[in-house]
Coordinates of C-alpha atoms in Angstrom, one line a residue:
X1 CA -17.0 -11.9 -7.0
X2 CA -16.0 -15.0 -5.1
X3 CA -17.6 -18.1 -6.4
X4 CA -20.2 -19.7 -3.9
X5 CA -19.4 -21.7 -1.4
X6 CA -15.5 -21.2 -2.6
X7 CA -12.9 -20.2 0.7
X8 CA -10.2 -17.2 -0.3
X9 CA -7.1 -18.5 -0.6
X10 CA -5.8 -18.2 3.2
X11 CA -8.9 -19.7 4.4
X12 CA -7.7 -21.3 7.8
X13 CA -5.6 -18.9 8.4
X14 CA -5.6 -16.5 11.8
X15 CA -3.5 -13.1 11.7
X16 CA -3.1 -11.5 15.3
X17 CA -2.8 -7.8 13.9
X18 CA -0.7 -5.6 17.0
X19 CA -0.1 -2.9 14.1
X20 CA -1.9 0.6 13.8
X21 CA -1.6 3.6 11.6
X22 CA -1.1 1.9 7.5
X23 CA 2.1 0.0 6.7
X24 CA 0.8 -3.1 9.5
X25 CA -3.0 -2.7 8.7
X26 CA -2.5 -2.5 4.9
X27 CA -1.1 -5.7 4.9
X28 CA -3.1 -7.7 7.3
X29 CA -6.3 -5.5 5.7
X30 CA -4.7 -7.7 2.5
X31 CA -4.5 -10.8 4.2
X32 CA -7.9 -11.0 5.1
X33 CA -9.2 -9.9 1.7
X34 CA -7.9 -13.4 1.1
X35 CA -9.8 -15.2 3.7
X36 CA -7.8 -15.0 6.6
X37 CA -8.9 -14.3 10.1
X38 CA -7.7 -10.9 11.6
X39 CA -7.7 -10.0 15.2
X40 CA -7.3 -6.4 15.1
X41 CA -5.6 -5.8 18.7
X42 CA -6.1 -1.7 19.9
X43 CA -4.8 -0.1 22.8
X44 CA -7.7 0.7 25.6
X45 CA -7.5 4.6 25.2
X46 CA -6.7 5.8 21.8
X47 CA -7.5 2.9 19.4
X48 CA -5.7 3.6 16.4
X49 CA -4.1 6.3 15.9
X50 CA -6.1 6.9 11.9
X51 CA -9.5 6.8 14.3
X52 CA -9.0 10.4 14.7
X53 CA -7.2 11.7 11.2
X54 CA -9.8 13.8 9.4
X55 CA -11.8 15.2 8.6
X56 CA -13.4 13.8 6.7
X57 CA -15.5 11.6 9.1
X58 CA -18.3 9.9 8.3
X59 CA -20.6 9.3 11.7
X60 CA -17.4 9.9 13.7
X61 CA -15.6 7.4 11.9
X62 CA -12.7 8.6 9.8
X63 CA -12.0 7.9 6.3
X64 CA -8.2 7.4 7.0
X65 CA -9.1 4.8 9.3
X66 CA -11.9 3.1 7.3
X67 CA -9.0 2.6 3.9
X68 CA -7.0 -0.2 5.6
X69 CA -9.0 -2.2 7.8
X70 CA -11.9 -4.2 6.8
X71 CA -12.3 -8.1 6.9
X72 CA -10.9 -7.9 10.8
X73 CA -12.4 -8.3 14.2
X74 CA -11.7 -5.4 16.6
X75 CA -10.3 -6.1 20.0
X76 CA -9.0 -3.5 22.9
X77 CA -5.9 -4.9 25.1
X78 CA -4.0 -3.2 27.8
X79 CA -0.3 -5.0 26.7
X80 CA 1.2 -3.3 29.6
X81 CA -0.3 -5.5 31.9
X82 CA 0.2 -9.1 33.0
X83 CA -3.8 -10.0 32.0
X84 CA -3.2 -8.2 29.2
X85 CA -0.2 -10.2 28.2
X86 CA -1.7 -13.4 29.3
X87 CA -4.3 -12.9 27.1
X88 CA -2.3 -12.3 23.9
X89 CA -0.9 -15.2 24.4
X90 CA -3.8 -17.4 24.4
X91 CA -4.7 -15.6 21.0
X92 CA -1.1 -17.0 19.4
X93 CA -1.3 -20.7 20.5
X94 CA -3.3 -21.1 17.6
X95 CA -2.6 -18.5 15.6
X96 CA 0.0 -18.5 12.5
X97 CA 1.0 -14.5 12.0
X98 CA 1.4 -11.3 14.4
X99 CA 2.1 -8.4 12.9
X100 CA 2.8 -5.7 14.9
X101 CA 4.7 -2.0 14.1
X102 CA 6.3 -1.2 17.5
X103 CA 9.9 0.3 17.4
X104 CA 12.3 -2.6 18.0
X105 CA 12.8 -4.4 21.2
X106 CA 8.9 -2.9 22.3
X107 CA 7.5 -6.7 22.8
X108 CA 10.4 -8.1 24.0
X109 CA 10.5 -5.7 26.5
X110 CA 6.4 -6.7 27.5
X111 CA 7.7 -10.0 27.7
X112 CA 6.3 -11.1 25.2
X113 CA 8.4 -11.1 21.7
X114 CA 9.5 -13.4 19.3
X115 CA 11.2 -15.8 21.8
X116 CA 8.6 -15.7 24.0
X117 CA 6.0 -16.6 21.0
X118 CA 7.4 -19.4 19.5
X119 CA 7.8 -21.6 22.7
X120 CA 4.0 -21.4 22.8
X121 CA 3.4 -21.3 19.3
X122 CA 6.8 -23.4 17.5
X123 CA 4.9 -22.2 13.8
X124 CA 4.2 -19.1 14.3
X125 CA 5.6 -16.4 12.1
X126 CA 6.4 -12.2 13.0
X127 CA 6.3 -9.5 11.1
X128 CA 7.8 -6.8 12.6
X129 CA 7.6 -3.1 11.0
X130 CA 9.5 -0.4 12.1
X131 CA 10.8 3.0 10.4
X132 CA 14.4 1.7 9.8
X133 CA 14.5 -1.8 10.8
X134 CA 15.8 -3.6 14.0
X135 CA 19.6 -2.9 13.4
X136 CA 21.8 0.0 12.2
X137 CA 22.3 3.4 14.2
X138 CA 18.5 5.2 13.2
X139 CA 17.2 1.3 14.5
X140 CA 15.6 3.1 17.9
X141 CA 14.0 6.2 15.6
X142 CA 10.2 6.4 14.8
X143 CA 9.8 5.9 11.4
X144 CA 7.0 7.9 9.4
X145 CA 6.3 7.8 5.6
X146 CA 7.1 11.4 5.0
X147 CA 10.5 11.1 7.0
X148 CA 10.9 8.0 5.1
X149 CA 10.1 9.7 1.3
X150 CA 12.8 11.8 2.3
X151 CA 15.5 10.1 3.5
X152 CA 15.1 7.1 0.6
X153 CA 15.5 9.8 -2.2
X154 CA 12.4 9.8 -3.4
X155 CA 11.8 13.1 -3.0
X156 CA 14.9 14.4 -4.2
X157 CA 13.7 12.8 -7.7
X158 CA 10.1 14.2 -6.9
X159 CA 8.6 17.8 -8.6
X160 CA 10.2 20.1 -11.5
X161 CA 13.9 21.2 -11.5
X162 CA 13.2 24.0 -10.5
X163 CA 10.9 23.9 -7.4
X164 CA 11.4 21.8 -4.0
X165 CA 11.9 18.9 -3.1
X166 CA 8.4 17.1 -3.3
X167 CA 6.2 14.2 -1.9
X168 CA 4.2 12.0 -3.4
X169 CA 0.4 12.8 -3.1
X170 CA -0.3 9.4 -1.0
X171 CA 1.6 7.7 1.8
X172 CA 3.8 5.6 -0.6
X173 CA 6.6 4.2 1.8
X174 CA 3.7 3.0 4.4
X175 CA 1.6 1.4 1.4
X176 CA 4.7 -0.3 -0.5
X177 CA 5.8 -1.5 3.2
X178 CA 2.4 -3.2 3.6
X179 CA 2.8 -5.2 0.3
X180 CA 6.4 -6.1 1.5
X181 CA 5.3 -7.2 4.4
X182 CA 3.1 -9.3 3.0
X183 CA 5.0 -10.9 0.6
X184 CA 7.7 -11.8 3.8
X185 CA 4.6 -13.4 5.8
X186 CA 3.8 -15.5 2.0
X187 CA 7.5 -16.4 1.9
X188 CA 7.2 -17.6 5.7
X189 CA 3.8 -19.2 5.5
X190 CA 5.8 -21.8 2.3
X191 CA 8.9 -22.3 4.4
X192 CA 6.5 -23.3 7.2
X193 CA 5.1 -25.8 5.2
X194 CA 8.3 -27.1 4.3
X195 CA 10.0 -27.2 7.4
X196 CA 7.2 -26.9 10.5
X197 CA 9.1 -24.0 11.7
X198 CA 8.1 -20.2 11.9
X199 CA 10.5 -17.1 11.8
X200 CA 10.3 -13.5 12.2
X201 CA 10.0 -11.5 9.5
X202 CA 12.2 -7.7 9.9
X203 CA 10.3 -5.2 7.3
X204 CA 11.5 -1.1 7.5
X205 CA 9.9 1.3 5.5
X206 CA 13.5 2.8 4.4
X207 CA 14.6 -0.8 3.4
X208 CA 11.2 -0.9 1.5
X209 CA 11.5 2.7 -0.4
X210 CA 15.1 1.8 -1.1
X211 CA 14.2 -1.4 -3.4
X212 CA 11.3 0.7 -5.0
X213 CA 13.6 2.9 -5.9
X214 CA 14.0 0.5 -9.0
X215 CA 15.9 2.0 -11.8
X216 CA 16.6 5.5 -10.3
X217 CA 18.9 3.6 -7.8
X218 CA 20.6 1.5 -10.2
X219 CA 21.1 4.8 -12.6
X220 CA 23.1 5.9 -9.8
X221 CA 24.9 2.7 -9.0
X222 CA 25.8 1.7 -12.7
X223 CA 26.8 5.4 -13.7
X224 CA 27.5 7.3 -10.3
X225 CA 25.5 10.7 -11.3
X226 CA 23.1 11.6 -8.7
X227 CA 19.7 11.6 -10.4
X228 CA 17.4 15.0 -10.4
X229 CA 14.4 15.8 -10.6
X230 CA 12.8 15.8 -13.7
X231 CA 8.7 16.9 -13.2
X232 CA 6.7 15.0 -15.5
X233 CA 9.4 13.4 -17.9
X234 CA 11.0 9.7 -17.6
X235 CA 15.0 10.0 -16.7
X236 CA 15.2 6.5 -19.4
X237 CA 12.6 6.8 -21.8
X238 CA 12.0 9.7 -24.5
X239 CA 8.9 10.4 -24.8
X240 CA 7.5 9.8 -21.8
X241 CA 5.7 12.5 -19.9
X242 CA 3.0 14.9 -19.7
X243 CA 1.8 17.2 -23.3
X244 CA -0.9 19.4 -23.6
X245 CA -3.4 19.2 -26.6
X246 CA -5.9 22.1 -27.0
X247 CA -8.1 21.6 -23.6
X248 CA -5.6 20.0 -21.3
X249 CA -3.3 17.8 -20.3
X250 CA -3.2 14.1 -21.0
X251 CA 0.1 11.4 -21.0
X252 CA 2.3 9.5 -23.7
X253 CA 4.4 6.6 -22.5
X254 CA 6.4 5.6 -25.7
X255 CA 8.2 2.5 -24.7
X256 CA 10.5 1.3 -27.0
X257 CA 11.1 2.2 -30.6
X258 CA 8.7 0.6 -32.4
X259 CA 5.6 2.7 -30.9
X260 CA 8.0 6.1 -31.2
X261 CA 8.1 5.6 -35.4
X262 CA 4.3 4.8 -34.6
X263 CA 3.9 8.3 -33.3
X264 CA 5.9 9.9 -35.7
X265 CA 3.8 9.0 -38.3
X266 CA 0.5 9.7 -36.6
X267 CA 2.0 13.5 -35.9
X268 CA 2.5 13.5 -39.5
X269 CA 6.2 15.6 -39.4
X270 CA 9.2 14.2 -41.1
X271 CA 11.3 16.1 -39.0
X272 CA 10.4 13.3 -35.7
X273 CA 11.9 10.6 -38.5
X274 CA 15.4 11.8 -38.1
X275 CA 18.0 9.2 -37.3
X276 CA 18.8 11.0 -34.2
X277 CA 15.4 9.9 -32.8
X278 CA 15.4 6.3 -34.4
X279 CA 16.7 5.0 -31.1
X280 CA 15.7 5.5 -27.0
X281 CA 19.0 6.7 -26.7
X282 CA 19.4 9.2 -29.4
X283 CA 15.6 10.6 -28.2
X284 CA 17.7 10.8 -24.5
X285 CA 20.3 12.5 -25.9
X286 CA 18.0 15.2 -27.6
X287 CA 15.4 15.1 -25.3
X288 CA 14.8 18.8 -25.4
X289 CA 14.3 19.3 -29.1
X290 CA 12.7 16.3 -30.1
X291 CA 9.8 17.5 -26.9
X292 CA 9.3 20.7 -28.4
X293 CA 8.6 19.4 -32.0
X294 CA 6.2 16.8 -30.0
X295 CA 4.6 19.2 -28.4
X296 CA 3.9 22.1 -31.0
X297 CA 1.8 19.0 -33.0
X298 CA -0.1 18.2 -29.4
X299 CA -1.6 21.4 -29.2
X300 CA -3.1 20.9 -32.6
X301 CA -6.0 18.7 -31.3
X302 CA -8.7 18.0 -28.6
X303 CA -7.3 15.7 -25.8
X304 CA -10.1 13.2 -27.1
X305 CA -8.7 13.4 -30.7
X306 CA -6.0 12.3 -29.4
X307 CA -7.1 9.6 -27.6
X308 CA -8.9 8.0 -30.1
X309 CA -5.9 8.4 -32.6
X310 CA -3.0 7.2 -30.1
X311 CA -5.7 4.4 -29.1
X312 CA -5.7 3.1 -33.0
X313 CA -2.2 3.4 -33.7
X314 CA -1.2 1.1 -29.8
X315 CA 0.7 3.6 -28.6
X316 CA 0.1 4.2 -24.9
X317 CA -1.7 7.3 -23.2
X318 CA -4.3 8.3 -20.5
X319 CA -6.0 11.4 -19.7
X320 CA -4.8 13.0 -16.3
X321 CA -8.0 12.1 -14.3
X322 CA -8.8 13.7 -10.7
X323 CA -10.0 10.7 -8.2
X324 CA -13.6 11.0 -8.8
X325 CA -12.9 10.7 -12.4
X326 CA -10.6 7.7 -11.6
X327 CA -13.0 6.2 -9.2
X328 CA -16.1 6.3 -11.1
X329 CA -14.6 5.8 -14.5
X330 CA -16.3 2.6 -16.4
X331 CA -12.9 0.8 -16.2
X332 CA -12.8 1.2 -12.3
X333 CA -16.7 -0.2 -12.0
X334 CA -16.2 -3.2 -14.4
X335 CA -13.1 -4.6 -12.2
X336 CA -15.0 -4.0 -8.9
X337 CA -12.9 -1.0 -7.5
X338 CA -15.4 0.8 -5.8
X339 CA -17.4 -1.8 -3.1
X340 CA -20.3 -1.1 -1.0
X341 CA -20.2 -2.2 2.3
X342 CA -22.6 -2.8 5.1
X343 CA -21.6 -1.0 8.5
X344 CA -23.6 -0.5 11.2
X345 CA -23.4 2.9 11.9
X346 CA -22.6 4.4 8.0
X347 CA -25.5 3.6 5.6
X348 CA -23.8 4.1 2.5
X349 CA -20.0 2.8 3.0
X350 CA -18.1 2.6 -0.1
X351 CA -15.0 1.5 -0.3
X352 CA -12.0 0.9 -2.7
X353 CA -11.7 -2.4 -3.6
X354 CA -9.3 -5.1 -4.0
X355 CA -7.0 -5.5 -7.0
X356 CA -6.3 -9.0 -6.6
X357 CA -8.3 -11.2 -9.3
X358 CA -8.1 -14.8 -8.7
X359 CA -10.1 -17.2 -10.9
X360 CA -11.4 -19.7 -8.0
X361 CA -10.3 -18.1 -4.9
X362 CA -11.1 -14.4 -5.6
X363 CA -11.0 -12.2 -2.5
X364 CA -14.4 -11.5 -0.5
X365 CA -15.3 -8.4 1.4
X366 CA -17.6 -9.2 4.0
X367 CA -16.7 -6.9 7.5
X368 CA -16.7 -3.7 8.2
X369 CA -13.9 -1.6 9.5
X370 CA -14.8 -2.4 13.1
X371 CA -15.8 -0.2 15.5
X372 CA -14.1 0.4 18.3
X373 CA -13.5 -2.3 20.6
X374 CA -16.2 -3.9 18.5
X375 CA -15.6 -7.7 19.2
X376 CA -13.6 -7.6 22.2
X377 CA -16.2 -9.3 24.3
X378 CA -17.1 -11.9 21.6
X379 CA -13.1 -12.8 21.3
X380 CA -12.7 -13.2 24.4
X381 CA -15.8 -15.5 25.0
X382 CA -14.0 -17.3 22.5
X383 CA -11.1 -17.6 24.5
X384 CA -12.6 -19.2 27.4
X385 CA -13.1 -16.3 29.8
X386 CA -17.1 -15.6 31.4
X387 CA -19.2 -12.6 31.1
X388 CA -17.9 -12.0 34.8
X389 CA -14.8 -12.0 34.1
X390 CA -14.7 -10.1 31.0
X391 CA -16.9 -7.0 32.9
X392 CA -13.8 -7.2 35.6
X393 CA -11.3 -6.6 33.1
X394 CA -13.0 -4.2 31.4
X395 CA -13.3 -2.3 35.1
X396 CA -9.4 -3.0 35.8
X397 CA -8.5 -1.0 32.3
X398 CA -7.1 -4.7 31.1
X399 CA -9.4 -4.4 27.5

């Protein structure tokens, strides 16, 4: 928990949030897990698009929605028209971030992009998502995490050998986009301070898959064989994948050589102290052997056993846990992954909780996932406009 009286880290700080859906909200959902204002701006109609994915909804409010936007004021706003317009603006004078996910060109052609911001605003920094980025020929094209998960690769490294292409269980490409995003905004916010002067900040979600492609793309690029699928195994290390003792399935992750001869002697079979296994790359090279030996042993014990002897000897392993078992293992509850949450509609909100640890500045969780057009009135109150006027735009569709 935050230490009293002590601001999060981007205390000061006011993000004008134009994004919907999870790459955009993820990431201002962050930076106001840090302390930062966020106006969460939603189109009159709809909202969000996550408002109505479920089920599951708890008192009509959906759990997709309720993951990636907390700590942010919620504010409807009719950008297609000139109130509309003239209103955003009045929120960037002082702010210091949009975010926004439209495809490219979408504010500019409201009148109202990065040009347009920064003669109002000279600071003020960008961050523009969009599936593939604002240049290249797929530049105009929608972008959508499964889309993206396949055209990055990922999925063509994703399931067994044998079996389809696969995804992975969450929406990866939208969630590492959201940590890119704001890392770029970070990166901006230091430049700023150096130099008084904004920028926009171009994120894509292929970009973003590509670079977490990590060492799958540069096993390609340094050796030009196309990488497979391999299931549960590691396409570098040996061994590195999922075994099954005598009641289930659990992991080892032997990372470098040491912890291998560690193993070996815990499995207590000469055969695994053969020089062709002293090394990572021998154990590559006869990958297929050296698992079978492993795995007759595995089946031996209890996937506790093991646990406790792996545990013991350092070598690294985990159970394969379902998400209540993650959620409401002892591990989760003493780092503060699981938060309750006052809302005013859902009595018992829990939510996951931030993974960001900071000594003095540690994040605080104080508002709700707003409601619906929730603070619209009070933000604009803010702004300068009367009760009068508000009830007029809410009558001429402008909020």
């Amino acid at each position: 928990m935050r230490w009293a009286g002590v601001p999060g880290p981007l205390n000061g700080m006011k993000v004008i949030d134009l994004s919907r859906v999870l790459a955009g909200p993820y990431c201002t959902m962050i930076l106001g897990d840090m302390g930062a204002e966020v106006i969460k701006i939603e189109r009159i109609d709809t909202g969000d698009e996550t408002r109505g994915w479920g089920p599951p909804f708890v008192e009509g409010e959906s759990a997709y929605y309720l993951c990636a936007n907390r700590n942010k004021q919620g504010v409807t706003l009719n950008l297609k028209t000139e109130q509309g317009i003239e209103i955003l603006q009045k929120l960037v004078l002082d702010a210091d971030v949009v975010v926004q996910n439209f495809k490219p060109g979408t504010l500019k052609r409201l009148g109202f992009g990065y040009e347009e911001m920064k003669k109002c605003n000279k600071g003020i920094i960008l961050a523009s998502i969009s599936g593939f980025g604002s240049n290249g020929p797929y530049s105009h094209l929608p972008g959508y995490d499964y889309i993206i998960q396949a055209m990055s690769g990922l999925m063509s490294i994703t399931g067994d050998k044998d079996t389809e292409p696969v995804k992975v269980g969450v929406a990866i490409s939208d969630v590492l986009t959201g940590l890119y995003t704001c890392i770029g905004i970070l990166g901006s916010i230091q430049h700023r301070n150096m130099t008084g002067e904004g920028q926009e900040v171009d994120i894509s979600l292929l970009d973003s898959q590509l670079a977490a492609m990590v060492n799958v793309a540069s096993n390609y690029l340094c050796s030009g064989q196309v990488p497979e699928r391999l299931g549960n195994a590691h396409p570098n290390i040996v061994p590195y994948q999922v075994f099954t003792a005598c009641d289930g399935d659990f992991v080892i992750s032997v990372g470098n050589d040491q912890q291998y001869r560690k193993l070996a002697v815990l499995l207590e079979d000469q055969s695994l102290l053969s020089q062709r296994y002293v090394t990572n790359a021998g154990r590559l090279q006869y990958k297929d052997e050296l698992v079978n030996l492993i795995a007759k042993k595995i089946k031996t014990r209890s996937r506790a056993e093991w646990k406790l002897l792996l545990d013991v000897a350092g070598i690294p392993n985990g159970p394969i846990h379902n998400v209540k078992e993650a959620l409401e293992s002892e591990q989760a509850a003493s780092r503060n992954m699981v938060v309750d949450l006052k809302h005013p509609i859902i009595p018992d909100l829990k939510l996951v909780g931030s993974p960001l640890k900071f000594s003095k500045t540690a994040v605080k969780i104080e508002r709700h996932p707003p409601l619906f057009s929730e603070h619209t009135d009070e933000v604009l109150i803010k702004l300068g406009y009367s009760k009068s006027e508000i009830q007029a735009m809410k009558q001429n569709q402008i909020i």
